[in-house]
Amino acid sequence: MRFATFTQGESTERLVGAVSADGSSITRLDIPIEQARKGVLALIDLAGKGEDLSKLSGPSLSMDSVVLAAPIPVPRRNIFCVGRNYHAHAKELSGSVFKANNADPAAWPIVFTKFPECVVGPKDNVVLPGAVSNQIDYEAELAVVIGTGGKNISRDDALKHVFGYTIVNDVTARDVQMRHQQWDLGKSFDTFCPMGPWVVTADELDGTNTRVRCWVNGEPRQDGHTRDFIFDIPALIETCSRGITLLPGDIIATGTPAGVGMGLTPPQYLKAHDVVRIEIDGLGVLENRFI
Ligand code: MG
């Protein structure tokens, strides 16, 4: 199923729904409003209590009549993010952000986080931070959404903990990222995590075998495949849950393919009015304007 968070009309009240197979309509799921405010996170919690989500129903609405929000508008805590997870991307940035850590790319994943408050919706604007940084870059990524939590999850069990998948743009201020050793500041500016358009459940999408593409103003920039991960999804779940209890609704952004703006010669950073479009096969499109 494809679960989305949305608003309708002038109301800012968040609702949750199931998107039709052709994407033309959305069934508003009848759950209490205080739960619906949490978006798809509420459905993950209900599933954890044994609720059969396929039994939820409500009125069918035209997709044209709703505004999609990020499926998990305010994550419970920071988003786990993986750096350097496609071989070709590791190579393109081997002289810059991965320099200090590039001796053995297969040893351990690089993991950092983005603040929950930087999440915005699938069509929302991303705000360039003015004088704070003029090296703003895009990163198209498949994001894993955890269903059942757990600690010290083995790679053999890992995929059983996946509720579904969504798309994120891991927007990055390159100069700030490189300045501080730790990447969180340069990755967490307000609006720097567009997410959506919805969560596709793990029974409908094989996240280990899908294509991730990105365009800037219609120009192709990234074209990768999750088969080319250095660390596969089970390895990432195993790593993030080592000594840390993963919670239902936790998000793991799996890294970006080659073709980021910093890797171009000369580098091409984002400027006002640029539109970044990310498409993942079997998932949908995330398209955001930078202002
Ligand atoms: Mg990234």
Short mmCIF file of N, CA and C in Angstrom, two decimals, residues 1-2 165 200-206 282:
data_model
loop_
_atom_site.label_atom_id
_atom_site.label_comp_id
_atom_site.label_asym_id
_atom_site.label_seq_id
_atom_site.Cartn_x
_atom_site.Cartn_y
_atom_site.Cartn_z
N MET A 1 0.84 -1.18 0.00
CA MET A 1 0.00 0.00 0.00
C MET A 1 0.89 1.25 0.00
N ARG A 2 0.27 2.36 -0.39
CA ARG A 2 0.99 3.63 -0.39
C ARG A 2 0.26 4.57 0.57
N TYR A 165 9.19 2.34 2.44
CA TYR A 165 10.23 3.19 1.88
C TYR A 165 9.64 4.53 1.44
N VAL A 200 5.72 3.75 0.60
CA VAL A 200 5.28 2.50 -0.04
C VAL A 200 5.67 1.36 0.89
N THR A 201 4.72 0.49 1.21
CA THR A 201 5.02 -0.58 2.16
C THR A 201 5.96 -1.61 1.54
N ALA A 202 6.68 -2.29 2.42
CA ALA A 202 7.77 -3.17 1.98
C ALA A 202 7.27 -4.36 1.16
N ASP A 203 5.98 -4.69 1.28
CA ASP A 203 5.46 -5.80 0.46
C ASP A 203 5.28 -5.38 -1.00
N GLU A 204 5.32 -4.06 -1.27
CA GLU A 204 5.09 -3.58 -2.63
C GLU A 204 6.34 -3.06 -3.32
N LEU A 205 7.42 -2.89 -2.57
CA LEU A 205 8.64 -2.37 -3.18
C LEU A 205 9.84 -3.09 -2.59
N ASP A 206 10.70 -3.58 -3.47
CA ASP A 206 11.96 -4.17 -3.02
C ASP A 206 13.01 -3.07 -3.04
N GLY A 282 9.03 2.59 -8.62
CA GLY A 282 8.14 1.90 -7.69
C GLY A 282 7.72 2.77 -6.51
#
